Coordinates of C-alpha atoms in Angstrom, one line a residue:
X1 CA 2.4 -0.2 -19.7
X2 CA 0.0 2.3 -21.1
X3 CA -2.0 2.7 -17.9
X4 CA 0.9 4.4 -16.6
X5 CA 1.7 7.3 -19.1
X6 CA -1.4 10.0 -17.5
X7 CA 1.0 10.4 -14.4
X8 CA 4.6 9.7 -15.7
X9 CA 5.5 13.2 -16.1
X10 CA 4.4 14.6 -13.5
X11 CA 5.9 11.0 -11.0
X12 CA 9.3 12.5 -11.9
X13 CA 9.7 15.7 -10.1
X14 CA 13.7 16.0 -9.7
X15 CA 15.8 15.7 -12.3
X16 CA 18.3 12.9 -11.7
X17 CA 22.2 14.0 -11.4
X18 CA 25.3 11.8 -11.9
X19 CA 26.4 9.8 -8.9
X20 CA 29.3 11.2 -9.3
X21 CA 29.0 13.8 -6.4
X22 CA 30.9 13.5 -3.4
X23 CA 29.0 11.1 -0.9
X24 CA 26.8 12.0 1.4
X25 CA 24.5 11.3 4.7
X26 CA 21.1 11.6 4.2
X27 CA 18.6 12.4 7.2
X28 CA 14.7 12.2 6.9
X29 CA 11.4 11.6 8.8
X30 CA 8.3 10.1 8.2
X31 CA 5.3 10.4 10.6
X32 CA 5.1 6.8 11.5
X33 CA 7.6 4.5 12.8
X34 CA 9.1 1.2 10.8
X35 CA 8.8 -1.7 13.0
X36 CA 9.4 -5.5 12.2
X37 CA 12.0 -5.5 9.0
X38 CA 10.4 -9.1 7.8
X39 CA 9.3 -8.3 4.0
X40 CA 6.2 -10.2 4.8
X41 CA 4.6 -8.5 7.9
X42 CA 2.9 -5.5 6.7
X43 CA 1.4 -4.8 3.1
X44 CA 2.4 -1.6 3.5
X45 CA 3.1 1.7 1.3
X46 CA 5.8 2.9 3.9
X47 CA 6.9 -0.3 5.2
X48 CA 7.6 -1.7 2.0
X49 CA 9.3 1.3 0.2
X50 CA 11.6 1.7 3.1
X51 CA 12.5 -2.0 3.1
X52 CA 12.6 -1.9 -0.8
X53 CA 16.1 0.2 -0.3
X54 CA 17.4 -3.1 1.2
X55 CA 15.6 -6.0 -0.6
X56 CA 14.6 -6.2 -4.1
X57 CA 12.1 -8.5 -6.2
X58 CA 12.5 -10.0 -9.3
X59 CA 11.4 -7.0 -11.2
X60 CA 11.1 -3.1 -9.7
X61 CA 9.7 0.0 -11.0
X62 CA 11.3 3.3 -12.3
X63 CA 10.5 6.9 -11.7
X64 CA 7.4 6.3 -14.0
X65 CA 6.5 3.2 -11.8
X66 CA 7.1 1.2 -15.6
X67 CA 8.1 -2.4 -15.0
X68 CA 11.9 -2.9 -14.7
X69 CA 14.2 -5.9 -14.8
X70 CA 15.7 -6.6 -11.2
X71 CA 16.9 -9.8 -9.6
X72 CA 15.4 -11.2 -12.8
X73 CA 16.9 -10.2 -16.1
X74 CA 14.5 -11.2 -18.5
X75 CA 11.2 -13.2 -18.3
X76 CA 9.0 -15.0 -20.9
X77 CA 5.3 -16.8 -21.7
X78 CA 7.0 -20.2 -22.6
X79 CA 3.1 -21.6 -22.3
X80 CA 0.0 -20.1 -21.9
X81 CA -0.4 -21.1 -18.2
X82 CA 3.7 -21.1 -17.8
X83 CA 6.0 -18.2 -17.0
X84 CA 9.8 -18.2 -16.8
X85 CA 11.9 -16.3 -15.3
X86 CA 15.8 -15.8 -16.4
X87 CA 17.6 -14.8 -13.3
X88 CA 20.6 -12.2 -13.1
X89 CA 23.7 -14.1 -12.4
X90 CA 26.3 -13.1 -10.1
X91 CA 24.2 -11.5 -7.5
X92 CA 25.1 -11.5 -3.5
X93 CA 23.3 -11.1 -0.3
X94 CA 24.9 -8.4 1.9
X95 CA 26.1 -11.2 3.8
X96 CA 28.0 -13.0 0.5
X97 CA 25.7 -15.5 0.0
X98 CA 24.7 -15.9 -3.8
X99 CA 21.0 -15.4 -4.9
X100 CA 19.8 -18.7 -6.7
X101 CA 17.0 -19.8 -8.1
X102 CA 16.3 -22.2 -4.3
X103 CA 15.6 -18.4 -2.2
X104 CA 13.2 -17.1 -5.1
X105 CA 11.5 -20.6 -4.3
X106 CA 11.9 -20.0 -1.0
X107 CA 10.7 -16.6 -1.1
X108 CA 7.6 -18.0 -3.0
X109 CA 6.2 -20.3 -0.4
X110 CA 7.4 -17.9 2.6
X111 CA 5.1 -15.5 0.9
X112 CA 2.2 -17.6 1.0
X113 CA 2.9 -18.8 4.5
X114 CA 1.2 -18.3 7.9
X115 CA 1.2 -14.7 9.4
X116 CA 2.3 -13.1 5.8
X117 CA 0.5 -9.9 5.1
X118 CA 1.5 -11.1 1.1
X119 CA -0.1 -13.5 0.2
X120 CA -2.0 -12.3 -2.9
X121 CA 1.7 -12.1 -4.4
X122 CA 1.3 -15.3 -5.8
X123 CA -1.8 -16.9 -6.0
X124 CA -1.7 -20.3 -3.5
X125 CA -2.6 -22.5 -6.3
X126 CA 0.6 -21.2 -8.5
X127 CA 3.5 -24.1 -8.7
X128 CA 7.1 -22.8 -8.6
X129 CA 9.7 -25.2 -10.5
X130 CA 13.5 -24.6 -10.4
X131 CA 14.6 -25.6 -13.9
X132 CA 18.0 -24.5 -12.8
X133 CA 20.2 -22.3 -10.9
X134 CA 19.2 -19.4 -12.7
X135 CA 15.9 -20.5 -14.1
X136 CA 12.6 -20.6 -12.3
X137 CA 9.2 -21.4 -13.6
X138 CA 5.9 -20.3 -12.3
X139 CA 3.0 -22.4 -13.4
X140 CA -0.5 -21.2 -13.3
X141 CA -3.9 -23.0 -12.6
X142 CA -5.0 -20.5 -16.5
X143 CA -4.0 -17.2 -18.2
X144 CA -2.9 -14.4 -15.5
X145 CA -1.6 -11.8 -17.8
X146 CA -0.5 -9.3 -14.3
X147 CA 1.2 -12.3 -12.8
X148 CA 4.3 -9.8 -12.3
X149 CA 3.0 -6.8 -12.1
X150 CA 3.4 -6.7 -7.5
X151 CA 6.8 -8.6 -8.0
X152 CA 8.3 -5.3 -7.2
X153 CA 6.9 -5.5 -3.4
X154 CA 8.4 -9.0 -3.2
X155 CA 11.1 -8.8 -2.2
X156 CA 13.6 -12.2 -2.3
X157 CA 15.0 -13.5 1.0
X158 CA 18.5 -15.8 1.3
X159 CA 17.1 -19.3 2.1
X160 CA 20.1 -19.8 3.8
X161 CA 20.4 -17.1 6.2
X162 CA 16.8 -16.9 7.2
X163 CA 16.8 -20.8 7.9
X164 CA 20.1 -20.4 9.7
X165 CA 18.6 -17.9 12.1
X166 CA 15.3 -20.0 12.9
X167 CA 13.3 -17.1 10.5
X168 CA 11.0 -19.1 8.4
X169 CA 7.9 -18.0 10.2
X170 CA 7.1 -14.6 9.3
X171 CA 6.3 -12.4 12.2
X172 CA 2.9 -11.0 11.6
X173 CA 2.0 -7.3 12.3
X174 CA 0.2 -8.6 15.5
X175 CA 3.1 -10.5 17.1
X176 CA 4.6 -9.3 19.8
X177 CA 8.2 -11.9 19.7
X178 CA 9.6 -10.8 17.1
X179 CA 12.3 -13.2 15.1
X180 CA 15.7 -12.5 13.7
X181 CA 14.4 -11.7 10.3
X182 CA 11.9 -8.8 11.8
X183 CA 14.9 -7.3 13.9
X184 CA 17.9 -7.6 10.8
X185 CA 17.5 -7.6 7.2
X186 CA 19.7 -9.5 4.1
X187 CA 18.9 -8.3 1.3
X188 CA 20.4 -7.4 -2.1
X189 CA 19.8 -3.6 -2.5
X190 CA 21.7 -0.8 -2.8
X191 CA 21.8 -0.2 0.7
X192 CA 22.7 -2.1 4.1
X193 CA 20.8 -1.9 7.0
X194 CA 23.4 -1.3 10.0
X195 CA 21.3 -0.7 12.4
X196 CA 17.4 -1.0 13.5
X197 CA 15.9 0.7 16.6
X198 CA 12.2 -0.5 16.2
X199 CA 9.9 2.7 15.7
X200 CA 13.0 4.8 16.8
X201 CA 15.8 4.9 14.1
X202 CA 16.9 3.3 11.2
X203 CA 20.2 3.6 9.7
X204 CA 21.6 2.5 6.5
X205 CA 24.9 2.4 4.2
X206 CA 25.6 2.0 1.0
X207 CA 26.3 -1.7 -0.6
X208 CA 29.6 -1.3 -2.2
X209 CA 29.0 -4.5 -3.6
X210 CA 25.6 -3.8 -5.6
X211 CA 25.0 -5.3 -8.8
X212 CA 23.7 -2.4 -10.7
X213 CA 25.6 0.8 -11.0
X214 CA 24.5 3.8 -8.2
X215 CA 22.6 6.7 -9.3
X216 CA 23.0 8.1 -5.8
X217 CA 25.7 10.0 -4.0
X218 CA 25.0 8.8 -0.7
X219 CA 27.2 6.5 1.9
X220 CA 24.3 6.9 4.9
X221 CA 21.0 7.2 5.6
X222 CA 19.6 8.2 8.9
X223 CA 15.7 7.4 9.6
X224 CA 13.9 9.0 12.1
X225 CA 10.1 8.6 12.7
X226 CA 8.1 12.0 13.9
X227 CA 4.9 12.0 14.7
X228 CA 4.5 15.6 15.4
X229 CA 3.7 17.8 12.2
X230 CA 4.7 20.5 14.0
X231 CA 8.7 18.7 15.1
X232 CA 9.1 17.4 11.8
X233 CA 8.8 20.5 10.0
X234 CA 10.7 22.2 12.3
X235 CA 13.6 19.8 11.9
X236 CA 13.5 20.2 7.9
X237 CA 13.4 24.2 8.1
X238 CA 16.2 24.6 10.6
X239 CA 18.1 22.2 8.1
X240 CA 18.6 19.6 10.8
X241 CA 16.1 16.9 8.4
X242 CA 17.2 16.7 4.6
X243 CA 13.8 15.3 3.5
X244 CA 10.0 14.8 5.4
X245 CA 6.8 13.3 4.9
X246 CA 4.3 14.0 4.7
X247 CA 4.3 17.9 4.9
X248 CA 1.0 18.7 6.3
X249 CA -1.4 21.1 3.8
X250 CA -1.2 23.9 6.0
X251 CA 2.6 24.0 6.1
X252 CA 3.1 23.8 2.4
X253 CA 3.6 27.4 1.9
X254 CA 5.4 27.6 5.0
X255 CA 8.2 25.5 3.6
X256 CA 7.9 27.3 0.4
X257 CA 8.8 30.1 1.5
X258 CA 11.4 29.3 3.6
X259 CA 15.0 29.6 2.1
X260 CA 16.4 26.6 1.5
X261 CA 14.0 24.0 1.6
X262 CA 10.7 23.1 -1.0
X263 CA 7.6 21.5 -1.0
X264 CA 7.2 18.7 -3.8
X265 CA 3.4 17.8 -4.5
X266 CA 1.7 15.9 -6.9
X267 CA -1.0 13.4 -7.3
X268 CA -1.3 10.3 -5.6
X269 CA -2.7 7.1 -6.3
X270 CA -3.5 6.1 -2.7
X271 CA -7.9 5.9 -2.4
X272 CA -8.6 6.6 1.5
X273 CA -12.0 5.1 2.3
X274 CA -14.1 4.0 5.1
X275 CA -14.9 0.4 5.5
X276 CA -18.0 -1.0 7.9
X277 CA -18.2 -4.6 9.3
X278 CA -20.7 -7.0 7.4
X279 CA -19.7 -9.7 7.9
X280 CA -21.0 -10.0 12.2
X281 CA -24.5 -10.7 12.9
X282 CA -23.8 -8.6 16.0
X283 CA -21.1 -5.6 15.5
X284 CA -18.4 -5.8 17.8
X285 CA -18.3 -2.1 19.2
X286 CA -22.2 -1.1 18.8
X287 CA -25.1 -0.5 21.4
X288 CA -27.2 -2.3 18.7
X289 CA -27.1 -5.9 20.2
X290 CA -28.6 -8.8 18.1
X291 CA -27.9 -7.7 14.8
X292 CA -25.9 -6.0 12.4
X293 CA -27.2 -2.4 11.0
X294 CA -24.4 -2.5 8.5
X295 CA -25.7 -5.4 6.9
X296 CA -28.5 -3.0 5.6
X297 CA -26.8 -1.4 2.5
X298 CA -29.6 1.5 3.8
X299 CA -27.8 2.3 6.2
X300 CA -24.2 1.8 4.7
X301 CA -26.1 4.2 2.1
X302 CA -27.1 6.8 5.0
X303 CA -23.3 7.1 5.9
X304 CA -22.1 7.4 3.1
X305 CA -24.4 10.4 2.2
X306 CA -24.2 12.2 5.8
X307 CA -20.7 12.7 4.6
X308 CA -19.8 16.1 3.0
X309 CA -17.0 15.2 0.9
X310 CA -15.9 18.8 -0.3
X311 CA -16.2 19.9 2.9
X312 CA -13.3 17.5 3.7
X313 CA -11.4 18.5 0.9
X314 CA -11.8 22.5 1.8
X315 CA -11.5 22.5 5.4
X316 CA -9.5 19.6 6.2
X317 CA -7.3 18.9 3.4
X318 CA -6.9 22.5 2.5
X319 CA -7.4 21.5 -1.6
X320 CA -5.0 18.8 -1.4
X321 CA -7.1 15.8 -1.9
X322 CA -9.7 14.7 -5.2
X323 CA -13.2 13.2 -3.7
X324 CA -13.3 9.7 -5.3
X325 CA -16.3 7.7 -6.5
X326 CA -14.6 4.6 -6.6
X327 CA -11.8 2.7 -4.7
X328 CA -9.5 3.5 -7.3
X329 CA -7.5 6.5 -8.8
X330 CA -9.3 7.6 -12.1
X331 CA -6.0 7.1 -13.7
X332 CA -5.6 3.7 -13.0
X333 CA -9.3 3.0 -14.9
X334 CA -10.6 4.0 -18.0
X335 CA -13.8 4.5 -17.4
X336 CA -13.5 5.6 -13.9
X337 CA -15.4 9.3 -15.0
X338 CA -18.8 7.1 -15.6
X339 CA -19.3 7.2 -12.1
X340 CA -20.2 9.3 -9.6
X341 CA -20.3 9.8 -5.7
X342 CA -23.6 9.3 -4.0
X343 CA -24.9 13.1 -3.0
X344 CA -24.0 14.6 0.5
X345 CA -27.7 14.8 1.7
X346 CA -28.3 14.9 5.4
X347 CA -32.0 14.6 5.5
X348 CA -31.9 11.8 2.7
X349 CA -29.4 10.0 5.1
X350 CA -32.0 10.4 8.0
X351 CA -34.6 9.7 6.3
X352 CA -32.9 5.7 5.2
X353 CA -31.8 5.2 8.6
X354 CA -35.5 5.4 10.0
X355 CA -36.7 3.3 7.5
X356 CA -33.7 0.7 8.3
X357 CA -35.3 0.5 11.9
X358 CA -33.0 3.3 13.3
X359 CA -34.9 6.5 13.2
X360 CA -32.7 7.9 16.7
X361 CA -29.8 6.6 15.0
X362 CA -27.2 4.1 16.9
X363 CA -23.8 4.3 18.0
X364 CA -20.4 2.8 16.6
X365 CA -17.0 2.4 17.5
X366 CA -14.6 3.3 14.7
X367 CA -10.8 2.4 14.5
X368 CA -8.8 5.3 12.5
X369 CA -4.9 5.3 12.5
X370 CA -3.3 8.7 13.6
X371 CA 0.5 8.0 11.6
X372 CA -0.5 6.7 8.7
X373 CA -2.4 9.1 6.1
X374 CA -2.4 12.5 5.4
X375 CA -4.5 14.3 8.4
X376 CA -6.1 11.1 8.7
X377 CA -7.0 11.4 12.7
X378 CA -8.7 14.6 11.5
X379 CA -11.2 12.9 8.6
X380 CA -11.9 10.1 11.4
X381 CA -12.7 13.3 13.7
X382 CA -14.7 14.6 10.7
X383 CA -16.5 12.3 9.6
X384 CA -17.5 11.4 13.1
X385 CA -19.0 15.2 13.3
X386 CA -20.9 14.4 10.4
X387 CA -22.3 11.4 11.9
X388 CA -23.6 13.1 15.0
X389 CA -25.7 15.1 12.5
X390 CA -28.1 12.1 11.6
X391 CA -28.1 10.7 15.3
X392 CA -25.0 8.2 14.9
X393 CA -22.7 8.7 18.0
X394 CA -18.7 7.3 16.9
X395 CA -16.5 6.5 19.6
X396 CA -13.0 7.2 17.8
X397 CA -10.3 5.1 18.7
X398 CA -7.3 7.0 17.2
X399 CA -4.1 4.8 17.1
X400 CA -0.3 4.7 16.0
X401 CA -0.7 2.8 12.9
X402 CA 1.4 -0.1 14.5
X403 CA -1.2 -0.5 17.4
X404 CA -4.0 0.2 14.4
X405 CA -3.0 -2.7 12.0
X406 CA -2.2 -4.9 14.7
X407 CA -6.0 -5.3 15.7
X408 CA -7.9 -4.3 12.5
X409 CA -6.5 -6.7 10.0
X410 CA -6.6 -10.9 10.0
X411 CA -3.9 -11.0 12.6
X412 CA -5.9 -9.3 14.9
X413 CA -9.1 -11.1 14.2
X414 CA -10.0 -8.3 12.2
X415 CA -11.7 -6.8 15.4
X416 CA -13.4 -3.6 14.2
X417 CA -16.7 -2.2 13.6
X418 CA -16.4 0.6 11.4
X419 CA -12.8 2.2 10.5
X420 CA -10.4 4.6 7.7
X421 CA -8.3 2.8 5.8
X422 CA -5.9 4.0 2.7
X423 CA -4.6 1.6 -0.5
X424 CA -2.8 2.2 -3.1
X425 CA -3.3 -1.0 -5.6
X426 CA 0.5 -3.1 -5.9
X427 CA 0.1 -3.6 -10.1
X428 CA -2.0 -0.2 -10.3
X429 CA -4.9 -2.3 -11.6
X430 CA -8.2 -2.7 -10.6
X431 CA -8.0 -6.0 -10.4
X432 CA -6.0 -5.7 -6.9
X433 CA -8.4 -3.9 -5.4
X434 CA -11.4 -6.2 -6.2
X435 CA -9.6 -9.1 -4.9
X436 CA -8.0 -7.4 -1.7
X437 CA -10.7 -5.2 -0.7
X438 CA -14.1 -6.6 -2.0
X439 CA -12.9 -10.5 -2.2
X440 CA -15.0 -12.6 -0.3
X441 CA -13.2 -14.0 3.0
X442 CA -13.1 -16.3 5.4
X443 CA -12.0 -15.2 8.8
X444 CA -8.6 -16.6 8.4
X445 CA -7.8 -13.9 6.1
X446 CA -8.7 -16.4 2.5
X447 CA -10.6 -14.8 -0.1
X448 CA -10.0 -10.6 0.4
X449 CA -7.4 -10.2 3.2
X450 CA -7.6 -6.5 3.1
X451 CA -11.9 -6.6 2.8
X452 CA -11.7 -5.7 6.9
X453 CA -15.7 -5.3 7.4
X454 CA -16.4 -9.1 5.3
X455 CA -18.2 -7.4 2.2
X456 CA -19.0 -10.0 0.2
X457 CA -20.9 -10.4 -3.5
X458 CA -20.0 -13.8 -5.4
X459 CA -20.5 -12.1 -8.5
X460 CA -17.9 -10.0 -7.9
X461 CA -15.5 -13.0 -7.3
X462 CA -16.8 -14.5 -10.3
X463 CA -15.6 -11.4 -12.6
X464 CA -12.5 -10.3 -10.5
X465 CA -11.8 -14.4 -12.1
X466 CA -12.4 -13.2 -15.4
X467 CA -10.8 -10.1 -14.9
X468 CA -7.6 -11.6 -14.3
X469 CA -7.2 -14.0 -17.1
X470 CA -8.6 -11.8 -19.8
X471 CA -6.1 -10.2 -22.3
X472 CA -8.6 -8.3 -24.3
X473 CA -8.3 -4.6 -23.3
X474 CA -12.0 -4.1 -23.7
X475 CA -13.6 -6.6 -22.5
X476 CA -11.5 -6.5 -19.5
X477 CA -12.5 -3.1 -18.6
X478 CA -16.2 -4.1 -19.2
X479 CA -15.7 -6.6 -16.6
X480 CA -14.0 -4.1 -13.8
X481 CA -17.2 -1.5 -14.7
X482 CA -19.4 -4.5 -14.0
X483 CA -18.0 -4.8 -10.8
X484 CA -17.3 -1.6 -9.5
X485 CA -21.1 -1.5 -10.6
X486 CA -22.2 -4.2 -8.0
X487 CA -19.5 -2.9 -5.3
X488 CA -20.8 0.8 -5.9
X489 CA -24.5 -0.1 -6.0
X490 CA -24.2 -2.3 -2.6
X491 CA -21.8 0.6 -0.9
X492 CA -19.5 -2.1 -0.2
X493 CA -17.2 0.7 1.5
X494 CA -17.8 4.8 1.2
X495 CA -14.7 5.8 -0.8
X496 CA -13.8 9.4 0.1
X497 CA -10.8 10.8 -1.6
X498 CA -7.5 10.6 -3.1
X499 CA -5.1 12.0 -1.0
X500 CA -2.2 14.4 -2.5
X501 CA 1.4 14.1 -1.9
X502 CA 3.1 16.8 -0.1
X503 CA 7.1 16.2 0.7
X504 CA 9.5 18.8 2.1
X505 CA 12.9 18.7 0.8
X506 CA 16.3 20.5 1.3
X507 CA 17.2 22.7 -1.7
X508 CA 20.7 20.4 -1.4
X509 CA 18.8 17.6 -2.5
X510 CA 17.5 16.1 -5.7
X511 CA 15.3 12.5 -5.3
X512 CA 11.9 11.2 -7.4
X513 CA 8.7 11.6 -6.0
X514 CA 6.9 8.9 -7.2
X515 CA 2.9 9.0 -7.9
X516 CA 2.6 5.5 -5.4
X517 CA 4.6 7.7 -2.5
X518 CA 7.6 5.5 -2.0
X519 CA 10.8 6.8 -1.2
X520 CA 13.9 4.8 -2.6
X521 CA 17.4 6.2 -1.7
X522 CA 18.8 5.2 -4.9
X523 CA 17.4 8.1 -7.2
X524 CA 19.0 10.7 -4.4
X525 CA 21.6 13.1 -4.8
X526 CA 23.1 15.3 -1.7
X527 CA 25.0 18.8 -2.3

């Protein structure tokens, strides 16, 4: 995967040591909690590298984020529009049970199902066939030469146990009864689940019985979620927390500097962005009654340049962040340095707003997580200042990401007006975030499930089409610049930055940061 080398140095930032250290417990924090343990609920970066320690897909990524072999050991283009997968024999669930070829067709259509927040994984129109035990082939409506490459982030339940314990509904991020399969988990990992305290603790153990051979030292793994930047960096310099995240920008040198602990930071590939409702012809939080100001790409153009971008990055960020023309990391496209961000110009921003029919402005509701992103309460709180400036009043609703996600996206009827949202593309191409957050939907969640505010452009579904079946390197990336072209030119959403990664770590413990900010126990060693 070429698209990968810019960052694979710098994705590996410890070392990896023998597993042949005396074992271990490892205790860590994150700022938000991990709630339902269903593989399906939450497309999520945390969510979904926490779980990843339990399940596994048919392939994974390494420290590079290059495309492994997992619970697949090989896979092959036997037709154009056919794909086989060879499975790895000899595999077992936590619980015993054997991994077939009937729980990755399982997995498949669980997936795709009601209340999944997965479902691009496989496209709805892609057959699965069982050609045997160990066999399974994926047949595709044309050429799709990234079928595989979020396979990692699907992660393959037992059939059998999850239809044992009435789980075959997935429990979306907006239910409140959750089912077996959100409370307990099955995987095949390296590491058990023993116990799950919903957004209060989370312990694991190693599986003895893995398949592959441990690179980790570790018997236990103790999660804790802390919201407080102040707690959670207390914990890790006292030396009561092994690992946190994310260290906040003004405590980087603070945990420098301490002996015994160490900030890791690098790049990210996360694009945090602000997304307005397009879709309404009356926004649901707005004193604007009758129609939809955001359907103006005047004013969508007025926000985005009332926004002082460097000013975020300086004062807010503290130099940890990159501003972002586009809704993807420059090292995930080619030509990402042919565009440029719209200029922070107040008076230009006025000046579109009054001729949009809103000279004394208007005012919005905005939903921002407060758990999620780095200092993300704070950019909401920004931005909103900014705002103010060219007469828009924002009323911030700030929420624990669980409460957040649980009304912005399709489960919750995507009821928002105006919000901050974070994504980090699955295959680290653009052709997931054309689909996910500029597809045109429907408001079941069809089309772009992650496209919260209803931006829609047909000719940008037409070439996000063509983007995914051509093979030609070229003309591929002509096709994304002709999109992110339209999506740019229409301010579909006001990209602001790439945030930077920022983890503190004991000095008696050697993991891999990787560039996508996922956290798997099985690269971590303990002194």
């Amino acid at each position: 995967m070429k698209i990968l080398k810019p960052f694979a140095a710098a994705a590996v930032i410890a070392a990896l040591t023998s597993g042949g250290a005396s074992a271990a417990e490892l205790n860590y924090a994150f700022q938000g909690t991990l709630n339902a343990l269903d593989p399906y609920s939450l497309n999520e970066t945390f969510t979904l590298g926490s779980l990843g320690n339990t399940y596994e897909g048919l392939t994974r990524r390494g420290p590079d984020l290059a495309i492994q072999p997992a619970l697949a050991e090989s896979w092959e283009v036997v037709e154009p529009n056919r794909w086989r997968f060879h499975l790895r024999k000899g595999v077992k669930f936590h619980n015993g049970n054997d991994f077939t070829a009937e729980d990755v067709a399982f997995s498949a259509e669980r997936v795709r199902s009601e209340g999944s927040d997965l479902t691009t994984r496989i496209g709805a129109d892609v057959k699965v066939e069982i050609v045997d035990d160990y066999t399974v082939d994926f047949v595709l409506p044309g050429p799709n030469p990234i079928l595989h490459y979020e396979w990692d982030t699907w992660y393959i339940m037992d059939k059998e146990w999850t239809e044992a314990n009435s789980a075959t509904k997935v429990t979306s991020a907006s239910d409140t009864n959750p089912n077996y399969a959100a409370l307990h988990a099955n995987g095949t990992g390296p590491f058990k689940i023993e116990s799950h305290e919903a957004g209060v603790r989370t312990v694991y153990t190693k599986n003895e019985d893995w398949w592959d051979k441990a690179e980790h030292n570790l018997d236990r793994v103790v999660f804790t979620p802390i919201s407080s930047d102040a707690t959670r960096i207390a914990a890790l310099l006292s030396g009561e927390l092994d690992m946190v995240y994310p260290v906040p920008v003004q405590d980087i040198k603070r945990v420098n500097d301490n002996a015994g602990t160490r900030a890791l930071t690098g790049p990210e590939l996360r694009t945090i962005f602000l997304g307005m409702d397009q879709k309404r012809d009356e926004l649901l939080h707005s004193n604007v009654k009758g129609k939809n100001p955001f359907k103006d790409v005047r004013v969508r153009k007025a926000f985005y340049q009332a926004i002082d971008i460097e000013a975020i990055k300086d004062k807010v960020m503290r130099g940890l962040s990159t501003p972002s023309a586009l809704m993807i990391s420059p090292l995930l496209f080619s030509r990402s340095d042919e565009f440029e961000r719209f200029p922070y110009d107040p008076d230009a921003a006025k000046a579109l707003l009054a001729e949009a029919g809103y000279p004394d402005g208007f005012s919005v509701g905005m939903d921002c997580p407060n758990d999620r992103y780095v200092n993300d309460e704070s950019i909401c709180q920004t931005v909103a200042a900014f705002l103010a400036r060219i007469g828009v009043k924002v009323d911030l609703n700030a929420q624990p990401k669980a409460k957040y996600f649980a009304k912005v996206l399709a489960s919750g009827g995507y009821d928002t007006s105006f919000y901050l949202l974070g994504w980090t593309p699955g295959s680290f191409d653009s052709w997931n975030v054309l689909t996910n957050l500029h597809g045109c939907r429907d408001d079941s969640g069809a089309g772009g499930p992650f496209n919260l505010g209803g931006y829609c452009n047909p000719k940008v579904d037409e070439l996000s089409a063509q983007i995914l079946s051509e093979n030609d390197p070229e003309k591929r990336d002509q096709l994304i610049y002709d999109a992110f072209k339209l999506t740019t030119e229409e301010v579909s959403h006001i990209p602001l930055h790439q945030q930077g990664l920022a983890w503190g770590v004991s000095e008696k413990v050697d993991l891999v940061q990787r560039a996508d900010n996922q956290f798997h126990f099985r690269w971590v060693t303990k002194n």
